[in-house]
Amino acid sequence: MHNTLAEFKAAIDQCRHVFTKKSADYGSAWRILRPSSLTDQLFIKAQRIRTIQEKGNAKINEGIEQEFTAIVNYCIMALVQVNAPADLPLQLTTPQALQLYDAQVNHAVQLLEAKNHDYGDAWRSMRISSFTDLILMKLYRIKQIEDNSGQTIASEGVESGYLDILNYAVFGLILLNKNNT
């Protein structure tokens, strides 16, 4: 029997640990990025995963797991940026950044619980390469919405896309971890 919520939280804890260390190194420099720049950064990370999957190896000493971790963290940054009040300062302390981080994780957990209620653990039968493809598809959709100044006719907005990408990346991390044990 699987405990999806516990596995999800364990994967997020790994991502949060990396975010915390990078916050110590770089501060909140990411706050200067517009959501569209974060979308492009997410695209670069997802495309690298796909390239590694297709070629079967990487020449840079960071693998797929590190890239999925980066995708989770960039999604959280993007969600913070999309939801940030106009008066949120560019310079955040690490505790302030982590408070914002945790608030977005809580939204992702709520989405996970709702979707797992409806879909069960269907994602466990998916291939990791499918998560990569779904992430790339969501990024193309987000880019289109951004190019349309955020206007949609029949679809959810960018925030929903970032949340889905975050969850797909966590699922990828869970499955990678399972495959490595």
mmCIF file of C-alpha atoms in Angstrom:
data_model
loop_
_atom_site.group_PDB
_atom_site.id
_atom_site.type_symbol
_atom_site.label_atom_id
_atom_site.label_comp_id
_atom_site.label_asym_id
_atom_site.label_seq_id
_atom_site.Cartn_x
_atom_site.Cartn_y
_atom_site.Cartn_z
ATOM 1 C CA MET A 1 0.000 0.000 0.000
ATOM 2 C CA HIS A 2 1.282 3.425 -0.911
ATOM 3 C CA ASN A 3 1.154 6.534 1.210
ATOM 4 C CA THR A 4 1.129 9.125 -1.548
ATOM 5 C CA LEU A 5 0.909 12.119 0.773
ATOM 6 C CA ALA A 6 3.928 10.989 2.807
ATOM 7 C CA GLU A 7 5.934 10.307 -0.368
ATOM 8 C CA PHE A 8 4.885 13.682 -1.785
ATOM 9 C CA LYS A 9 5.952 15.489 1.386
ATOM 10 C CA ALA A 10 9.286 13.639 1.473
ATOM 11 C CA ALA A 11 10.017 14.679 -2.126
ATOM 12 C CA ILE A 12 9.001 18.270 -1.361
ATOM 13 C CA ASP A 13 11.259 18.251 1.703
ATOM 14 C CA GLN A 14 14.199 17.360 -0.557
ATOM 15 C CA CYS A 15 13.274 20.212 -2.911
ATOM 16 C CA ARG A 16 12.806 22.631 0.002
ATOM 17 C CA HIS A 17 16.245 21.675 1.322
ATOM 18 C CA VAL A 18 17.829 22.626 -2.021
ATOM 19 C CA PHE A 19 15.763 25.852 -2.131
ATOM 20 C CA THR A 20 16.939 26.752 1.390
ATOM 21 C CA LYS A 21 20.604 26.205 0.528
ATOM 22 C CA LYS A 22 20.292 28.233 -2.680
ATOM 23 C CA SER A 23 18.514 30.993 -0.746
ATOM 24 C CA ALA A 24 21.531 31.155 1.545
ATOM 25 C CA ASP A 25 23.805 31.462 -1.516
ATOM 26 C CA TYR A 26 21.731 33.787 -3.723
ATOM 27 C CA GLY A 27 19.112 35.387 -1.495
ATOM 28 C CA SER A 28 15.872 36.131 -3.305
ATOM 29 C CA ALA A 29 17.464 37.142 -6.626
ATOM 30 C CA TRP A 30 14.711 35.081 -8.334
ATOM 31 C CA ARG A 31 12.200 37.736 -7.292
ATOM 32 C CA ILE A 32 13.413 39.927 -10.168
ATOM 33 C CA LEU A 33 12.180 37.363 -12.707
ATOM 34 C CA ARG A 34 8.849 37.837 -14.409
ATOM 35 C CA PRO A 35 6.629 34.752 -14.578
ATOM 36 C CA SER A 36 7.385 34.435 -18.300
ATOM 37 C CA SER A 37 11.108 34.204 -17.522
ATOM 38 C CA LEU A 38 10.397 31.493 -14.978
ATOM 39 C CA THR A 39 8.306 29.686 -17.603
ATOM 40 C CA ASP A 40 11.298 29.791 -19.950
ATOM 41 C CA GLN A 41 13.595 28.483 -17.195
ATOM 42 C CA LEU A 42 11.150 25.641 -16.553
ATOM 43 C CA PHE A 43 11.142 24.895 -20.280
ATOM 44 C CA ILE A 44 14.947 24.658 -20.318
ATOM 45 C CA LYS A 45 14.931 22.216 -17.396
ATOM 46 C CA ALA A 46 12.168 20.033 -18.878
ATOM 47 C CA GLN A 47 13.810 20.020 -22.303
ATOM 48 C CA ARG A 48 17.087 18.917 -20.719
ATOM 49 C CA ILE A 49 15.313 15.999 -19.018
ATOM 50 C CA ARG A 50 13.817 14.980 -22.353
ATOM 51 C CA THR A 51 17.193 15.210 -24.083
ATOM 52 C CA ILE A 52 18.821 13.049 -21.394
ATOM 53 C CA GLN A 53 15.978 10.535 -21.659
ATOM 54 C CA GLU A 54 16.333 10.362 -25.444
ATOM 55 C CA LYS A 55 20.145 10.237 -25.536
ATOM 56 C CA GLY A 56 20.475 7.970 -22.513
ATOM 57 C CA ASN A 57 23.194 10.009 -20.825
ATOM 58 C CA ALA A 58 24.192 13.470 -19.653
ATOM 59 C CA LYS A 59 27.473 15.312 -20.125
ATOM 60 C CA ILE A 60 26.809 17.752 -17.273
ATOM 61 C CA ASN A 61 27.082 16.256 -13.808
ATOM 62 C CA GLU A 62 23.431 16.835 -12.901
ATOM 63 C CA GLY A 63 20.895 14.194 -13.747
ATOM 64 C CA ILE A 64 17.164 13.925 -14.155
ATOM 65 C CA GLU A 65 16.468 13.938 -10.419
ATOM 66 C CA GLN A 66 18.212 17.295 -9.968
ATOM 67 C CA GLU A 67 16.279 18.723 -12.906
ATOM 68 C CA PHE A 68 12.910 17.554 -11.510
ATOM 69 C CA THR A 69 13.923 19.149 -8.200
ATOM 70 C CA ALA A 70 14.717 22.383 -10.027
ATOM 71 C CA ILE A 71 11.350 22.223 -11.800
ATOM 72 C CA VAL A 72 9.542 21.928 -8.461
ATOM 73 C CA ASN A 73 11.444 24.902 -7.076
ATOM 74 C CA TYR A 74 10.999 27.061 -10.184
ATOM 75 C CA CYS A 75 7.269 26.274 -10.180
ATOM 76 C CA ILE A 76 7.047 27.432 -6.594
ATOM 77 C CA MET A 77 8.932 30.616 -7.476
ATOM 78 C CA ALA A 78 6.566 31.185 -10.403
ATOM 79 C CA LEU A 79 3.528 30.635 -8.178
ATOM 80 C CA VAL A 80 4.907 33.118 -5.665
ATOM 81 C CA GLN A 81 5.472 35.653 -8.445
ATOM 82 C CA VAL A 82 1.990 35.173 -9.939
ATOM 83 C CA ASN A 83 0.360 35.586 -6.529
ATOM 84 C CA ALA A 84 2.687 38.204 -5.035
ATOM 85 C CA PRO A 85 1.102 41.410 -3.825
ATOM 86 C CA ALA A 86 2.476 44.516 -5.516
ATOM 87 C CA ASP A 87 4.239 45.566 -2.320
ATOM 88 C CA LEU A 88 6.165 42.316 -1.795
ATOM 89 C CA PRO A 89 9.813 43.377 -1.624
ATOM 90 C CA LEU A 90 12.400 41.973 -3.991
ATOM 91 C CA GLN A 91 14.720 41.245 -1.101
ATOM 92 C CA LEU A 92 13.330 38.516 1.124
ATOM 93 C CA THR A 93 14.983 36.859 4.061
ATOM 94 C CA THR A 94 15.260 33.094 3.854
ATOM 95 C CA PRO A 95 12.494 32.669 6.454
ATOM 96 C CA GLN A 96 10.213 34.993 4.445
ATOM 97 C CA ALA A 97 10.954 33.110 1.228
ATOM 98 C CA LEU A 98 10.325 29.779 2.947
ATOM 99 C CA GLN A 99 6.985 31.014 4.290
ATOM 100 C CA LEU A 100 5.935 31.866 0.717
ATOM 101 C CA TYR A 101 7.356 28.535 -0.486
ATOM 102 C CA ASP A 102 5.360 26.591 2.089
ATOM 103 C CA ALA A 103 2.133 28.418 1.216
ATOM 104 C CA GLN A 104 2.470 27.324 -2.414
ATOM 105 C CA VAL A 105 3.301 23.763 -1.364
ATOM 106 C CA ASN A 106 0.057 23.743 0.623
ATOM 107 C CA HIS A 107 -1.860 24.633 -2.565
ATOM 108 C CA ALA A 108 -0.086 21.805 -4.413
ATOM 109 C CA VAL A 109 -0.958 19.337 -1.638
ATOM 110 C CA GLN A 110 -4.628 20.355 -1.822
ATOM 111 C CA LEU A 111 -4.593 19.769 -5.585
ATOM 112 C CA LEU A 112 -2.851 16.424 -5.120
ATOM 113 C CA GLU A 113 -5.447 15.280 -2.599
ATOM 114 C CA ALA A 114 -8.351 16.339 -4.827
ATOM 115 C CA LYS A 115 -6.928 14.728 -7.962
ATOM 116 C CA ASN A 116 -5.852 11.563 -6.160
ATOM 117 C CA HIS A 117 -9.400 11.265 -4.840
ATOM 118 C CA ASP A 118 -10.734 11.323 -8.397
ATOM 119 C CA TYR A 119 -7.930 9.524 -10.255
ATOM 120 C CA GLY A 120 -6.469 7.350 -7.530
ATOM 121 C CA ASP A 121 -2.798 6.618 -7.950
ATOM 122 C CA ALA A 122 -3.044 6.255 -11.737
ATOM 123 C CA TRP A 123 0.176 8.277 -12.040
ATOM 124 C CA ARG A 124 2.108 5.359 -10.518
ATOM 125 C CA SER A 125 1.521 3.390 -13.732
ATOM 126 C CA MET A 126 2.915 6.171 -15.884
ATOM 127 C CA ARG A 127 6.395 6.362 -17.321
ATOM 128 C CA ILE A 128 8.726 9.086 -16.119
ATOM 129 C CA SER A 129 9.116 10.128 -19.762
ATOM 130 C CA SER A 130 5.360 10.813 -19.828
ATOM 131 C CA PHE A 131 5.740 13.257 -16.939
ATOM 132 C CA THR A 132 8.431 15.021 -18.961
ATOM 133 C CA ASP A 133 6.142 15.230 -21.983
ATOM 134 C CA LEU A 134 3.197 16.453 -19.901
ATOM 135 C CA ILE A 135 5.386 19.113 -18.299
ATOM 136 C CA LEU A 136 6.541 20.292 -21.720
ATOM 137 C CA MET A 137 2.953 20.348 -23.017
ATOM 138 C CA LYS A 138 1.828 22.402 -19.987
ATOM 139 C CA LEU A 139 4.728 24.804 -20.572
ATOM 140 C CA TYR A 140 3.725 25.306 -24.208
ATOM 141 C CA ARG A 141 0.198 26.037 -22.997
ATOM 142 C CA ILE A 142 1.460 28.497 -20.375
ATOM 143 C CA LYS A 143 3.641 30.229 -22.955
ATOM 144 C CA GLN A 144 0.608 30.615 -25.220
ATOM 145 C CA ILE A 145 -1.467 32.048 -22.380
ATOM 146 C CA GLU A 146 1.375 34.439 -21.514
ATOM 147 C CA ASP A 147 1.615 35.474 -25.171
ATOM 148 C CA ASN A 148 -2.146 36.161 -25.011
ATOM 149 C CA SER A 149 -1.614 38.505 -22.031
ATOM 150 C CA GLY A 150 -3.079 35.930 -19.665
ATOM 151 C CA GLN A 151 -6.412 35.743 -21.465
ATOM 152 C CA THR A 152 -8.087 32.367 -21.880
ATOM 153 C CA ILE A 153 -11.425 31.356 -23.378
ATOM 154 C CA ALA A 154 -11.991 27.824 -22.144
ATOM 155 C CA SER A 155 -8.943 26.819 -20.139
ATOM 156 C CA GLU A 156 -7.434 27.344 -16.739
ATOM 157 C CA GLY A 157 -4.770 29.985 -16.293
ATOM 158 C CA VAL A 158 -1.053 29.833 -15.702
ATOM 159 C CA GLU A 159 -1.341 29.186 -11.970
ATOM 160 C CA SER A 160 -3.142 25.905 -12.619
ATOM 161 C CA GLY A 161 -0.471 24.947 -15.144
ATOM 162 C CA TYR A 162 2.352 25.645 -12.691
ATOM 163 C CA LEU A 163 0.598 23.553 -10.021
ATOM 164 C CA ASP A 164 0.170 20.638 -12.427
ATOM 165 C CA ILE A 165 3.831 20.859 -13.474
ATOM 166 C CA LEU A 166 4.913 20.940 -9.837
ATOM 167 C CA ASN A 167 2.887 17.806 -9.104
ATOM 168 C CA TYR A 168 4.151 15.985 -12.222
ATOM 169 C CA ALA A 169 7.734 16.763 -11.207
ATOM 170 C CA VAL A 170 7.115 15.458 -7.680
ATOM 171 C CA PHE A 171 5.595 12.282 -9.138
ATOM 172 C CA GLY A 172 8.721 11.917 -11.253
ATOM 173 C CA LEU A 173 10.889 12.279 -8.154
ATOM 174 C CA ILE A 174 8.827 9.694 -6.274
ATOM 175 C CA LEU A 175 9.114 7.189 -9.110
ATOM 176 C CA LEU A 176 12.836 7.856 -9.573
ATOM 177 C CA ASN A 177 13.337 7.309 -5.863
ATOM 178 C CA LYS A 178 11.330 4.069 -6.024
ATOM 179 C CA ASN A 179 13.418 2.877 -8.984
ATOM 180 C CA ASN A 180 16.650 3.652 -7.098
ATOM 181 C CA THR A 181 15.703 1.663 -4.002
#
